[in-house]
PDB file of C-alpha atoms in Angstrom:
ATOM      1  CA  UNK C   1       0.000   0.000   0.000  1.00  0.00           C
ATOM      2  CA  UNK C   2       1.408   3.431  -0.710  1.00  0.00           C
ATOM      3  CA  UNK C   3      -0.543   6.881   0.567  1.00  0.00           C
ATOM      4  CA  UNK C   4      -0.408   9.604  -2.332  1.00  0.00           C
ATOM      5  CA  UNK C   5      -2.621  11.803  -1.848  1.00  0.00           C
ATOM      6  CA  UNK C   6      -5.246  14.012   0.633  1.00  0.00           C
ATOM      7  CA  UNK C   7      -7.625  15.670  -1.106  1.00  0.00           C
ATOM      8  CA  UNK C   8      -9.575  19.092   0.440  1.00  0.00           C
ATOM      9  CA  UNK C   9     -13.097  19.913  -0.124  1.00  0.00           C
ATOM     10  CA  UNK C  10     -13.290  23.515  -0.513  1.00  0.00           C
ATOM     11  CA  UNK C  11     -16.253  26.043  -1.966  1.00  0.00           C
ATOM     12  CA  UNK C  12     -13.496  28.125  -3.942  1.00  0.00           C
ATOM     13  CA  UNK C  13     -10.870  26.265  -5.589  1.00  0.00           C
ATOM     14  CA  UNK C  14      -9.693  28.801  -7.196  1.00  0.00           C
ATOM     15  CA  UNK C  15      -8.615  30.556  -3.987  1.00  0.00           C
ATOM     16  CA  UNK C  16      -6.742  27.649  -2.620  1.00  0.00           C
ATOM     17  CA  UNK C  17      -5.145  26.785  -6.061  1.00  0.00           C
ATOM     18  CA  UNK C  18      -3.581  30.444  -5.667  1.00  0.00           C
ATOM     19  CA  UNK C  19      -2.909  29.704  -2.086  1.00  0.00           C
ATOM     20  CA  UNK C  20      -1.004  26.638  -1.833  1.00  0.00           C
ATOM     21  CA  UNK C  21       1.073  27.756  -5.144  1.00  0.00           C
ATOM     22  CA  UNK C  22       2.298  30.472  -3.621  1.00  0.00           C
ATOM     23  CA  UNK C  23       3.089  28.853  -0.549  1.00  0.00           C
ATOM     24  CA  UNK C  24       5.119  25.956  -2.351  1.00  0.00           C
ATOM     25  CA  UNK C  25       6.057  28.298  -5.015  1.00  0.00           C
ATOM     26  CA  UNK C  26       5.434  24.972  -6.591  1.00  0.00           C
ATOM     27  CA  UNK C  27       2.693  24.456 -10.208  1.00  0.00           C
ATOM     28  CA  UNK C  28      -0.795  23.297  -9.225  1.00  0.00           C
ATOM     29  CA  UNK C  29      -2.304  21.562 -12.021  1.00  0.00           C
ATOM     30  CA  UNK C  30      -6.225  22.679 -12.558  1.00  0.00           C
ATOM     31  CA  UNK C  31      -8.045  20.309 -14.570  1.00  0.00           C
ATOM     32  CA  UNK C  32     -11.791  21.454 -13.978  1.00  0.00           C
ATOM     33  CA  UNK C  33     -12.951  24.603 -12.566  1.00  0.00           C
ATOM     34  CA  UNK C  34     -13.883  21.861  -9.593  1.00  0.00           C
ATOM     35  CA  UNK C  35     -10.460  19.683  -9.525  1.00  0.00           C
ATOM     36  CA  UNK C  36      -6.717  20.802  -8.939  1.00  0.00           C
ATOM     37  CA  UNK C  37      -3.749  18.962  -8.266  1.00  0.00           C
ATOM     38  CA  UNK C  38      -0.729  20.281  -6.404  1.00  0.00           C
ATOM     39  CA  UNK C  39       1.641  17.175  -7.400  1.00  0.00           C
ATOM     40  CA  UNK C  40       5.125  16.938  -4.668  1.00  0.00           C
ATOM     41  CA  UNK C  41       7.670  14.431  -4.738  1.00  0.00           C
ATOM     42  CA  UNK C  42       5.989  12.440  -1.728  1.00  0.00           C
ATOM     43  CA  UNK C  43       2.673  13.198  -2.020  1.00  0.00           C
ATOM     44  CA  UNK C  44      -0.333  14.897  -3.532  1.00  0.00           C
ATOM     45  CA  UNK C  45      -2.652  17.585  -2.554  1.00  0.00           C
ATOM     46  CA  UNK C  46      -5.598  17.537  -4.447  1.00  0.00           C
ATOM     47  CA  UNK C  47      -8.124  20.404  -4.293  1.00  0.00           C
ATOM     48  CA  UNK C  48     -11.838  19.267  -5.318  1.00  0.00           C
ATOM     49  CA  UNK C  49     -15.001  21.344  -5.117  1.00  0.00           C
ATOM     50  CA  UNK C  50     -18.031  20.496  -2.922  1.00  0.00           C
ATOM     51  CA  UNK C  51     -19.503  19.949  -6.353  1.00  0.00           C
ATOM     52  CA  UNK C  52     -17.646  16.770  -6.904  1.00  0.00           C
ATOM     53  CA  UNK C  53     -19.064  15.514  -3.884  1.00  0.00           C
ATOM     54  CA  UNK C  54     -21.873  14.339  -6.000  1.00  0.00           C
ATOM     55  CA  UNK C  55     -19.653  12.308  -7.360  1.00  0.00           C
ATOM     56  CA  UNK C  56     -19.262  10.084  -3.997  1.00  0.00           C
ATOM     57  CA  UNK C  57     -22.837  10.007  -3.244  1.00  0.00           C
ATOM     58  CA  UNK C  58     -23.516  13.547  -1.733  1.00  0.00           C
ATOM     59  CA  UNK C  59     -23.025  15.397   0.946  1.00  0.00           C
ATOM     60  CA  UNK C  60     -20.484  13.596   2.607  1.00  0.00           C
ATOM     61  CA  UNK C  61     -17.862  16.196   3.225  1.00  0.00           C
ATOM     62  CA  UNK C  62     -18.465  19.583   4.549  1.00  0.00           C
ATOM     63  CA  UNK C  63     -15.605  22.961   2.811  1.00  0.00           C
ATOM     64  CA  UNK C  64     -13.968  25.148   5.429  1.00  0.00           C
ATOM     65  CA  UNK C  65     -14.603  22.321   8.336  1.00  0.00           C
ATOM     66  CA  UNK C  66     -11.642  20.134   9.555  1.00  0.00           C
ATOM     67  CA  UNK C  67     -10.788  20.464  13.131  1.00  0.00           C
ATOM     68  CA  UNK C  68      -8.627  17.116  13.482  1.00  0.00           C
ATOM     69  CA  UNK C  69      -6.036  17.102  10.534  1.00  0.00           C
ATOM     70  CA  UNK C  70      -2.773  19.337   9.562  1.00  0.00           C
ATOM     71  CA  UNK C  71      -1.257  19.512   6.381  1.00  0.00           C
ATOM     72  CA  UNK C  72       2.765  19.000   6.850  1.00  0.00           C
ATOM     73  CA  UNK C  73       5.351  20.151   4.069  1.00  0.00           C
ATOM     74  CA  UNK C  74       9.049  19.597   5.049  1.00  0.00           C
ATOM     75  CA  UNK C  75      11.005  22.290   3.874  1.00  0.00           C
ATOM     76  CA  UNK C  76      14.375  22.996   3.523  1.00  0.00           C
ATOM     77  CA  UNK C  77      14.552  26.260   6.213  1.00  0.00           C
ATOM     78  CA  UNK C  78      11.486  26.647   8.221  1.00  0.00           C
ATOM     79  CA  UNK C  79      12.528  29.966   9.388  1.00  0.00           C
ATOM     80  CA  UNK C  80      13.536  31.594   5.842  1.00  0.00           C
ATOM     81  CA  UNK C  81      10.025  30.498   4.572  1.00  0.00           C
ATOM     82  CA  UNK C  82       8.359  32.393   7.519  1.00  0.00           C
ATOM     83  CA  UNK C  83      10.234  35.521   6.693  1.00  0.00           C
ATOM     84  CA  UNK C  84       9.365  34.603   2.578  1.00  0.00           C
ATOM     85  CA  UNK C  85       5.620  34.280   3.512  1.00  0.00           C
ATOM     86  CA  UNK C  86       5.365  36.743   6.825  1.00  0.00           C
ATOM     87  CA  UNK C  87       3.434  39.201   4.624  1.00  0.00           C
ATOM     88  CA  UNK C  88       1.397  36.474   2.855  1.00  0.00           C
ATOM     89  CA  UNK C  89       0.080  34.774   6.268  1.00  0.00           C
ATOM     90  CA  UNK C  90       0.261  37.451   8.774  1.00  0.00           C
ATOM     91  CA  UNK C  91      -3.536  37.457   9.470  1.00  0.00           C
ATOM     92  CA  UNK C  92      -3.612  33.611  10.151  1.00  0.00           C
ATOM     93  CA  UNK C  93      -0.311  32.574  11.754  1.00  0.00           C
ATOM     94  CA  UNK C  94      -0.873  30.324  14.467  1.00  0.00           C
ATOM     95  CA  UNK C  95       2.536  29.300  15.602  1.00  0.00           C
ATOM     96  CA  UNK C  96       5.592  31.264  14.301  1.00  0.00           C
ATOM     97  CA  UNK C  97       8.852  29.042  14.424  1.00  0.00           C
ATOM     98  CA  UNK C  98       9.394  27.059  17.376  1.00  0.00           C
ATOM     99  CA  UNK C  99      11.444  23.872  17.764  1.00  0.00           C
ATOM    100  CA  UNK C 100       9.367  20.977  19.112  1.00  0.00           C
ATOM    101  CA  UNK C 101       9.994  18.457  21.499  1.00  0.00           C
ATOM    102  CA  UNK C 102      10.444  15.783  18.861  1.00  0.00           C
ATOM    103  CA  UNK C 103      13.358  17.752  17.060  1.00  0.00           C
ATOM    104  CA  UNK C 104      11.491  19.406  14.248  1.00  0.00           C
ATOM    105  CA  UNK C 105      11.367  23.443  13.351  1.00  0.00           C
ATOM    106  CA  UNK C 106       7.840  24.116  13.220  1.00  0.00           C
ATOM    107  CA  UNK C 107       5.530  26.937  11.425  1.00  0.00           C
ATOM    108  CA  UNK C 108       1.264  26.507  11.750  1.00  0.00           C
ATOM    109  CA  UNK C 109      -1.173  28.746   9.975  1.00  0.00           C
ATOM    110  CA  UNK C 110      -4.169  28.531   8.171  1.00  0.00           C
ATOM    111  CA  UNK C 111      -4.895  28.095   4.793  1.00  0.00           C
ATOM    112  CA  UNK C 112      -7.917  30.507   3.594  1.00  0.00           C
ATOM    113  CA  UNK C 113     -10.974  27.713   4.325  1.00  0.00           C
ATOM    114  CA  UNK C 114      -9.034  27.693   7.912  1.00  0.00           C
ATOM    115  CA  UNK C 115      -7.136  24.271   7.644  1.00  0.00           C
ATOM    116  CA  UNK C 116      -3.711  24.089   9.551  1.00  0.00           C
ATOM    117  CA  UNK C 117      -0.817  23.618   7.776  1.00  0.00           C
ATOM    118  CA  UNK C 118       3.014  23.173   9.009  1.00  0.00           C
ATOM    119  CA  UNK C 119       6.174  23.781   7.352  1.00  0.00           C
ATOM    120  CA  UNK C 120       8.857  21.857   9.190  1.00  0.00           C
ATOM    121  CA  UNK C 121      12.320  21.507   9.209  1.00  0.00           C
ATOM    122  CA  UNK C 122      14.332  18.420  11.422  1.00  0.00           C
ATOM    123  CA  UNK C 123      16.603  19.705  13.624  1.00  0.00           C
ATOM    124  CA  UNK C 124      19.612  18.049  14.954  1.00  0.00           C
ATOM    125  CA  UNK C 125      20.525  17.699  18.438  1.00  0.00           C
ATOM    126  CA  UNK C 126      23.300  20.432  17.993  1.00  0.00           C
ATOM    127  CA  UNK C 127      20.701  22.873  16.225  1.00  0.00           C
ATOM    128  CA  UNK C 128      18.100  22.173  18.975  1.00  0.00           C
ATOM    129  CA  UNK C 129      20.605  23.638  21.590  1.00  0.00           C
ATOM    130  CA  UNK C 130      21.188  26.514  19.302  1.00  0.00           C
ATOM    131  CA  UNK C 131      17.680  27.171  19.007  1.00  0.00           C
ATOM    132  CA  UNK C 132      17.006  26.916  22.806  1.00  0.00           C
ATOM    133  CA  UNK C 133      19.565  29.107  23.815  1.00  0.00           C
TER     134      UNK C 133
END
């Protein structure tokens, strides 16, 4: 078994699709005004309308809703990407970089429909010390 891809029900995919490409800074691939992809080496995000709900059977997802799940990119330097997107998600910053007890650089904001999302960075031992200091 191999886990590719989360997909988020949203009533304006058009706002996410700008969202999450200028967050990665990576393409997100719009097929129908209802379906985008943003494809990563790991993993995709797809973006669907509540539209293609219909599709599964009906209302069986509700847009701008999740309390339980984050969405987690690892990047490269969690703290230049803060200062790269500080303008960009200002108004919905949650958690500006902090190292976590499990070793990882953390950032958590909110994507426009108000789902978390974390850009993380490991940390070694040495860098944790660093960081706590």
């Amino acid at each position: 078994m191999n886990f590719v891809s989360i997909r988020i029900i949203t009533s304006d995919v058009q706002r996410l699709v700008r969202f999450y490409g200028e967050i990665t800074g990576m393409p997100v691939t719009v097929y129908t005004e209802d379906f985008a992809e943003l494809a990563t080496p790991s993993c995709t995000l797809a973006i669907g309308s509540t539209r293609t709900l219909m599709l599964f059977g009906g209302d069986i997802a509700r847009p701008a809703d999740n309390h339980t799940a984050i969405l987690e990119f690892r990047v490269d330097d969690v703290d230049a990407e803060f200062i790269r997107l500080s303008d960009f998600i200002r108004d919905t910053t949650v958690q500006k970089p902090t190292t976590m007890p499990w070793g990882n650089r953390s950032l958590l904001f909110r994507d426009p429909d108000g789902n978390l999302v974390n850009f993380f960075t490991p940390v070694t031992a040495e860098a944790i010390r660093k960081f706590d200091e």
